[in-house]
Coordinates of C-alpha atoms in Angstrom, one line a residue:
Chain J
M922 CA 222.5 59.6 44.5
L923 CA 219.4 58.5 42.6
K924 CA 217.1 61.3 41.5
V925 CA 213.9 60.9 39.6
S926 CA 212.2 64.0 38.2
D927 CA 208.9 64.5 36.4
L928 CA 208.6 60.8 35.4
E929 CA 205.7 59.9 33.2
C930 CA 204.9 56.5 31.7
V931 CA 202.4 56.0 28.9
R932 CA 201.2 52.6 27.8
G933 CA 199.2 52.8 24.6
E934 CA 196.9 55.7 25.0
R935 CA 196.8 55.5 28.7
S936 CA 199.0 57.4 31.0
L937 CA 199.9 55.0 33.9
F938 CA 201.5 57.7 36.1
K939 CA 203.0 61.1 35.8
D940 CA 204.8 63.7 37.8
I941 CA 206.8 61.2 39.8
N942 CA 209.5 62.9 41.8
F943 CA 211.8 61.4 44.4
S944 CA 215.4 61.0 45.4
L945 CA 217.2 58.2 47.2
E946 CA 220.3 58.5 49.3
A947 CA 222.6 55.9 50.7
G948 CA 220.9 53.7 53.3
E949 CA 217.4 54.6 52.2
L950 CA 214.6 52.2 51.3
M951 CA 211.8 53.0 48.8
Q952 CA 208.6 51.0 48.9
V953 CA 206.4 51.4 45.8
N954 CA 202.8 50.6 46.6
G955 CA 199.7 50.5 44.4
P956 CA 197.0 48.2 43.1
N957 CA 197.5 45.8 40.3
G958 CA 198.0 47.5 37.0
S959 CA 199.0 50.8 38.5
G960 CA 202.5 50.7 36.8
K961 CA 204.8 49.4 39.6
T962 CA 206.6 47.1 37.3
S963 CA 206.8 49.7 34.6
L964 CA 208.3 52.2 37.0
L965 CA 211.0 49.7 38.1
R966 CA 211.8 48.8 34.5
I967 CA 212.2 52.5 33.7
L968 CA 214.4 52.9 36.8
C969 CA 216.8 50.3 35.6
G970 CA 216.8 51.5 32.1
L971 CA 215.0 48.6 30.4
A972 CA 212.1 50.9 29.4
I973 CA 212.2 54.6 28.3
P974 CA 209.9 57.0 30.0
A975 CA 207.5 59.1 28.0
H976 CA 208.7 62.1 29.9
G977 CA 211.2 62.9 32.7
E978 CA 214.6 62.0 33.7
I979 CA 216.5 59.6 36.1
C980 CA 219.9 60.7 37.3
W981 CA 222.5 58.7 39.1
C982 CA 225.1 60.9 40.9
G983 CA 224.1 63.8 38.7
N984 CA 224.3 62.1 35.3
T985 CA 221.3 60.7 33.4
I986 CA 221.2 57.0 33.3
R987 CA 221.0 57.0 29.6
S988 CA 224.4 58.8 29.3
L989 CA 225.9 56.4 31.9
D990 CA 224.4 53.3 30.2
E991 CA 226.7 50.4 31.0
E992 CA 228.4 52.2 33.8
Y993 CA 225.0 52.4 35.5
H994 CA 224.5 48.6 35.1
N995 CA 227.6 48.2 37.3
V996 CA 225.8 49.7 40.3
I997 CA 222.4 48.2 40.0
T998 CA 220.9 44.7 40.5
Y999 CA 217.4 44.2 39.1
L1000 CA 215.3 41.2 40.0
G1001 CA 212.1 41.2 37.9
H1002 CA 209.0 39.1 38.4
L1003 CA 210.5 36.6 36.0
N1004 CA 213.2 34.6 37.8
G1005 CA 215.8 34.8 35.2
A1006 CA 216.9 31.2 35.8
K1007 CA 217.3 28.6 33.0
D1008 CA 215.2 25.5 33.7
N1009 CA 217.8 23.1 32.3
L1010 CA 220.7 24.5 34.3
T1011 CA 221.4 23.6 37.9
A1012 CA 221.0 26.1 40.7
I1013 CA 224.7 26.6 41.1
E1014 CA 225.2 27.0 37.3
N1015 CA 222.4 29.5 37.2
L1016 CA 223.8 31.5 40.1
R1017 CA 227.3 31.5 38.7
I1018 CA 226.3 32.4 35.1
S1019 CA 223.8 35.2 36.1
S1020 CA 226.5 36.7 38.4
A1021 CA 229.1 36.5 35.6
L1022 CA 226.7 38.2 33.2
A1023 CA 226.3 40.9 35.8
G1024 CA 230.0 41.5 35.7
N1025 CA 230.8 39.6 38.9
E1026 CA 232.4 36.3 38.4
I1027 CA 232.3 34.1 41.5
E1028 CA 234.0 30.9 42.6
E1029 CA 232.0 27.7 42.9
S1030 CA 232.6 27.6 46.7
K1031 CA 231.1 31.0 47.1
A1032 CA 228.1 30.1 45.0
H1033 CA 227.6 26.9 47.2
E1034 CA 227.8 29.0 50.3
A1035 CA 225.2 31.5 49.0
L1036 CA 222.8 28.8 48.1
R1037 CA 223.2 27.1 51.4
H1038 CA 222.5 30.4 53.1
M1039 CA 219.3 30.7 51.1
G1040 CA 218.3 27.3 52.5
L1041 CA 219.0 25.4 49.3
G1042 CA 221.6 23.0 50.7
G1043 CA 221.3 19.7 48.8
C1044 CA 219.5 21.3 45.8
E1045 CA 222.6 22.9 44.3
V1046 CA 223.2 20.4 41.6
L1047 CA 219.5 19.8 40.7
P1048 CA 218.2 21.4 37.5
V1049 CA 216.0 24.3 38.4
K1050 CA 213.0 22.8 36.6
V1051 CA 212.6 20.2 39.3
L1052 CA 212.6 22.9 42.1
S1053 CA 209.4 24.4 43.5
Q1054 CA 208.3 27.9 42.7
G1055 CA 209.6 29.2 46.1
Q1056 CA 212.9 27.4 45.7
R1057 CA 213.4 29.0 42.3
R1058 CA 212.8 32.3 43.8
R1059 CA 215.5 31.6 46.4
V1060 CA 217.9 30.7 43.6
T1061 CA 217.3 34.1 42.1
L1062 CA 217.5 35.9 45.4
A1063 CA 220.9 34.2 46.1
R1064 CA 222.3 36.7 43.6
L1065 CA 221.8 39.4 46.2
L1066 CA 224.2 37.6 48.5
V1067 CA 227.1 37.6 46.1
C1068 CA 226.6 40.9 44.2
S1069 CA 228.4 44.0 45.2
T1070 CA 226.1 46.6 43.7
V1071 CA 224.7 49.6 45.5
L1072 CA 221.2 50.0 44.2
W1073 CA 218.8 47.0 44.3
I1074 CA 215.6 47.2 42.3
L1075 CA 213.4 44.4 43.3
D1076 CA 210.0 43.6 41.8
E1077 CA 207.9 41.5 44.2
P1078 CA 210.9 39.7 45.7
L1079 CA 208.7 37.9 48.2
V1080 CA 206.3 36.1 45.9
A1081 CA 206.1 32.4 46.6
L1082 CA 208.4 32.5 49.5
D1083 CA 207.6 30.9 52.9
G1084 CA 207.9 32.6 56.3
A1085 CA 211.5 31.6 56.9
A1086 CA 212.6 32.9 53.5
V1087 CA 210.8 36.2 54.0
K1088 CA 212.7 36.7 57.2
L1089 CA 215.9 35.8 55.4
V1090 CA 215.3 38.4 52.7
Q1091 CA 214.3 40.9 55.3
S1092 CA 217.6 40.6 57.1
L1093 CA 219.4 40.6 53.8
L1094 CA 217.8 43.9 52.9
E1095 CA 218.5 45.4 56.3
Q1096 CA 222.1 44.4 56.1
H1097 CA 222.4 46.0 52.7
L1098 CA 220.8 49.2 53.8
E1099 CA 223.0 49.3 56.9
Q1100 CA 226.1 49.2 54.7
G1101 CA 224.9 52.2 52.8
G1102 CA 223.1 50.4 50.0
M1103 CA 219.8 51.5 48.5
V1104 CA 216.7 49.5 47.8
V1105 CA 213.7 50.2 45.6
M1106 CA 211.1 47.5 45.9
T1107 CA 207.4 46.6 45.4
T1108 CA 205.6 44.1 47.5
H1109 CA 202.0 43.2 48.4
Q1110 CA 203.1 41.4 51.5
D1111 CA 203.5 43.0 54.9
I1112 CA 207.2 43.3 55.7
N1113 CA 208.8 45.5 58.2
I1114 CA 212.3 46.5 57.2
T1115 CA 214.2 48.7 59.6
A1116 CA 215.9 51.4 57.6
V1117 CA 217.2 54.9 58.5
V1118 CA 214.7 56.3 56.1
T1119 CA 211.8 54.5 54.5
K1120 CA 210.1 56.3 51.7
R1121 CA 206.8 55.3 50.3
L1122 CA 205.5 56.0 46.8
Q1123 CA 201.9 55.5 46.2
L1124 CA 200.8 54.9 42.6
A1125 CA 197.2 55.6 41.9
Chain K
M973 CA 231.9 37.3 30.2
F974 CA 231.9 36.6 26.4
L975 CA 233.1 33.1 27.2
W976 CA 230.4 32.7 29.9
V977 CA 227.7 33.4 27.3
I978 CA 229.1 30.8 24.9
Q979 CA 229.6 28.3 27.6
R980 CA 226.1 28.8 28.9
D981 CA 224.5 28.4 25.5
L982 CA 226.5 25.3 24.7
L983 CA 225.6 23.8 28.0
L984 CA 222.0 24.4 27.3
A985 CA 222.3 22.9 23.9
M986 CA 223.9 19.8 25.4
R987 CA 221.0 19.5 27.9
Q988 CA 218.3 19.7 25.1
R989 CA 219.9 17.8 22.3
A990 CA 216.7 17.3 20.5
D991 CA 216.8 21.0 19.4
V992 CA 220.2 20.6 17.9
L993 CA 219.5 17.3 16.2
T994 CA 216.2 18.6 14.6
T995 CA 218.2 21.1 12.5
L996 CA 220.8 18.5 11.5
F997 CA 218.3 15.8 10.6
F998 CA 216.2 18.4 8.7
F999 CA 219.2 19.2 6.6
I1000 CA 220.1 15.6 6.0
I1001 CA 216.6 14.6 5.0
V1002 CA 215.9 17.5 2.7
V1003 CA 219.2 17.0 0.9
S1004 CA 218.6 13.2 0.6
L1005 CA 215.1 13.6 -0.8
F1006 CA 216.3 15.2 -3.9
P1007 CA 218.3 12.3 -5.4
L1008 CA 215.3 10.1 -4.6
G1009 CA 212.8 12.5 -6.2
V1010 CA 214.6 13.4 -9.4
G1011 CA 216.0 10.1 -10.2
P1012 CA 219.6 8.7 -10.7
E1013 CA 220.6 11.0 -13.6
I1014 CA 224.2 11.6 -12.5
N1015 CA 224.9 14.8 -14.6
M1016 CA 221.7 16.5 -13.5
L1017 CA 222.3 15.6 -9.8
R1018 CA 225.8 16.9 -10.0
A1019 CA 224.6 20.2 -11.5
M1020 CA 221.9 20.8 -8.9
A1021 CA 223.9 19.6 -5.9
P1022 CA 225.3 23.0 -4.8
G1023 CA 221.9 24.7 -5.0
V1024 CA 220.1 22.0 -3.2
M1025 CA 222.7 21.9 -0.4
W1026 CA 222.7 25.6 0.1
V1027 CA 218.9 26.0 0.0
A1028 CA 218.6 23.2 2.6
A1029 CA 221.3 24.9 4.7
L1030 CA 219.3 28.2 4.6
L1031 CA 216.1 26.5 5.6
A1032 CA 217.8 24.5 8.3
S1033 CA 219.3 27.6 9.8
M1034 CA 215.9 29.3 9.5
L1035 CA 214.4 26.5 11.6
S1036 CA 216.6 27.2 14.6
L1037 CA 216.5 31.0 14.5
E1038 CA 213.3 31.5 16.5
R1039 CA 214.9 29.7 19.5
M1040 CA 217.9 32.0 19.6
F1041 CA 216.4 34.6 21.9
S1042 CA 212.8 33.4 22.6
S1043 CA 213.5 31.1 25.6
D1044 CA 215.8 33.7 27.2
Y1045 CA 213.0 36.2 26.7
L1046 CA 210.4 34.0 28.3
D1047 CA 212.4 33.2 31.5
G1048 CA 213.8 36.6 32.0
T1049 CA 217.4 35.9 31.4
L1050 CA 217.4 38.2 28.4
E1051 CA 216.4 41.0 30.7
Q1052 CA 219.4 40.3 32.8
M1053 CA 221.7 40.3 29.7
L1054 CA 220.4 43.7 28.7
L1055 CA 221.4 44.9 32.2
S1056 CA 224.9 43.5 31.9
P1057 CA 227.7 46.0 32.4
Q1058 CA 229.3 44.6 29.2
P1059 CA 228.2 46.0 25.8
L1060 CA 225.1 44.2 24.6
S1061 CA 226.6 43.6 21.2
L1062 CA 229.3 41.5 22.8
V1063 CA 226.7 39.4 24.5
V1064 CA 224.9 39.1 21.2
L1065 CA 228.1 38.0 19.5
G1066 CA 228.6 35.3 22.1
K1067 CA 225.1 34.0 21.6
V1068 CA 225.4 34.1 17.8
L1069 CA 228.7 32.2 18.0
A1070 CA 227.2 29.6 20.2
H1071 CA 224.2 29.3 17.8
W1072 CA 226.6 28.8 14.9
L1073 CA 228.6 26.2 16.8
V1074 CA 225.4 24.3 17.6
T1075 CA 223.6 24.6 14.2
G1076 CA 226.1 25.7 11.6
V1077 CA 229.1 23.5 12.3
P1078 CA 227.3 20.2 12.2
L1079 CA 225.9 21.1 8.7
V1080 CA 229.4 22.0 7.5
L1081 CA 230.7 18.7 8.8
I1082 CA 228.0 16.5 7.3
A1083 CA 227.9 18.3 3.9
P1084 CA 230.8 16.5 2.3
V1085 CA 229.2 13.2 3.2
L1086 CA 225.8 14.2 1.7
G1087 CA 227.7 15.6 -1.4
I1088 CA 228.7 12.0 -2.2
Q1089 CA 225.0 11.2 -2.9
F1090 CA 225.2 13.7 -5.7
N1091 CA 228.4 12.3 -7.1
L1092 CA 230.3 15.5 -6.6
P1093 CA 234.0 15.2 -7.3
M1094 CA 236.5 15.6 -4.5
D1095 CA 237.5 19.2 -5.2
A1096 CA 233.9 20.3 -5.5
L1097 CA 233.2 18.7 -2.1
L1098 CA 236.1 20.7 -0.7
V1099 CA 234.8 24.0 -2.2
L1100 CA 231.3 23.2 -0.9
T1101 CA 232.6 22.7 2.6
A1102 CA 234.6 25.8 2.4
S1103 CA 231.7 27.9 1.2
L1104 CA 229.5 26.5 3.9
L1105 CA 232.2 27.2 6.5
L1106 CA 232.3 30.9 5.4
G1107 CA 228.6 31.2 4.7
T1108 CA 226.8 29.6 7.7
P1109 CA 228.2 32.1 10.3
V1110 CA 226.7 34.9 8.1
L1111 CA 223.3 33.1 8.2
S1112 CA 223.5 33.0 12.0
L1113 CA 224.6 36.7 12.2
I1114 CA 221.9 38.0 9.9
G1115 CA 219.3 35.7 11.3
A1116 CA 219.9 37.1 14.8
I1117 CA 218.7 40.5 13.6
G1118 CA 215.4 39.0 12.4
A1119 CA 215.0 36.9 15.6
A1120 CA 215.6 39.9 17.7
L1121 CA 213.1 42.1 15.8
T1122 CA 210.3 39.5 16.0
L1123 CA 210.9 38.7 19.6
G1124 CA 207.6 38.2 21.5
L1125 CA 205.4 38.6 18.5
R1126 CA 202.7 36.2 17.6
G1127 CA 203.5 34.3 14.5
G1128 CA 207.1 35.4 14.8
G1129 CA 208.4 32.3 13.0
V1130 CA 206.7 33.2 9.7
L1131 CA 207.8 36.8 10.0
V1132 CA 211.4 35.9 10.6
S1133 CA 211.4 33.9 7.3
L1134 CA 210.0 36.9 5.4
L1135 CA 212.5 39.3 7.0
V1136 CA 215.6 37.2 6.8
L1137 CA 215.3 35.0 3.7
P1138 CA 215.7 37.9 1.2
L1139 CA 218.8 38.9 3.1
Y1140 CA 220.2 35.4 2.7
I1141 CA 220.0 35.6 -1.1
P1142 CA 223.5 37.0 -1.7
V1143 CA 225.0 34.3 0.5
L1144 CA 223.0 31.7 -1.4
I1145 CA 224.1 33.0 -4.8
F1146 CA 227.8 33.1 -4.0
G1147 CA 227.8 30.0 -1.9
A1148 CA 226.3 27.8 -4.5
G1149 CA 228.1 29.8 -7.2
A1150 CA 231.5 28.9 -5.7
V1151 CA 230.9 25.2 -6.3
E1152 CA 229.6 25.7 -9.8
A1153 CA 232.5 27.9 -10.7
S1154 CA 235.0 25.4 -9.5
S1155 CA 233.3 22.5 -11.3
V1156 CA 233.5 24.4 -14.7
G1157 CA 237.2 25.2 -14.0
L1158 CA 236.9 28.9 -13.2
G1159 CA 238.2 28.6 -9.7
A1160 CA 236.2 29.4 -6.6
S1161 CA 238.5 32.0 -5.0
T1162 CA 236.4 35.0 -6.2
H1163 CA 233.2 33.6 -4.7
L1164 CA 234.9 32.5 -1.5
S1165 CA 236.5 36.0 -1.1
L1166 CA 233.1 37.6 -1.5
L1167 CA 231.6 35.2 1.1
G1168 CA 234.5 36.1 3.4
A1169 CA 233.7 39.8 2.8
F1170 CA 230.0 39.2 3.7
L1171 CA 231.2 37.4 6.9
L1172 CA 233.4 40.3 7.9
A1173 CA 230.8 42.9 7.1
S1174 CA 228.0 41.1 9.0
L1175 CA 230.4 40.4 11.9
V1176 CA 230.7 44.1 12.4
F1177 CA 227.2 45.2 11.6
A1178 CA 224.9 42.4 12.8
P1179 CA 225.7 42.3 16.5
W1180 CA 225.2 46.0 16.7
A1181 CA 221.9 45.9 14.8
T1182 CA 220.7 42.9 16.9
A1183 CA 221.5 44.7 20.1
A1184 CA 219.5 47.7 18.9
A1185 CA 216.6 45.4 17.9
L1186 CA 216.6 43.6 21.3
R1187 CA 216.4 46.9 23.1
I1188 CA 213.4 47.9 21.1
S1189 CA 211.7 44.5 21.5
M1190 CA 212.3 44.4 25.3
E1191 CA 210.8 47.8 26.0

């Protein structure tokens, strides 16, 4: 499904990584590990098409993602290290708007339910700027509950989350993988996700 | 989706009204300073009114350009827009339209009132309003390209002015020219048609160029 060949990323004069090859099938999890500055975020941005690699190709179902372009955006959900939530909008507005922008319009009741599931009951109508860092992260992660994409690309999804939320995300990912989804993620936290196949990619 | 983008930006503008009012008050104050500065010479005021109003409108629109993409860039929502399954130029068009509704439309509405300070006759006021109505969307459209190109740069604000102001010149010439032409009895329809042509051309070209610029800036 997702096939990466000979990927190389250059930042300025420095080559961050090269000769990255892997493929990902339905139900598989890919954990990208590496120290700070080793290019994890760059790799994920390349995978979702936000950045262009210096060399190499990424194919989705046999077609390069550049030729698929917007079609590819229909099958991925990318959560970067920025939350992608507007401070002045409420949690529920943020969730509904970001879902609509991702091509998936949801009803208010569904958004309420997703936020409640993420443990944000009672905070739905507060502007995001008054929420704590962890709560903001939960608002962002609530998108995973309502989206219907196959490939999730998650950059440090567990940052700022408490133990209960980490468990919640873990079960969310496991459920997604069970249903034939794919996940590419980076994390510095210890998390044990049961998947049929867990691949690890170590960046220098 | 297009409507969601507009709705979102209008909602945000409602929540941070200060940003919207800054542009409007800037326009009002700049335009009002001229009659105070040059004195109550009616003929002179009338002659310079279109130019003053238009230059003030350019500067006011300039003032709000930097905000068009930068806050979305900083909180990561722009990233999500780039990953939208809809064409990026459509998202851009939505944002530009919202920007015009928030910064351009108030200027168009207040312009006839300010024109009275310059003792402009009724038909000149109408032409002025019409020219601003056709011209201010062009300012937002062209400005979006500059705002997208300078995204995330230090001193982006100054650079935007240098990039965008020269491109505003045709709009300024024909916008202010329309009022002058009508006041000397030549009729404003030629100027207004040209402004309309600018609007159509930039409506086609600018969203596409802005989308390309955003892709480069976000890399």
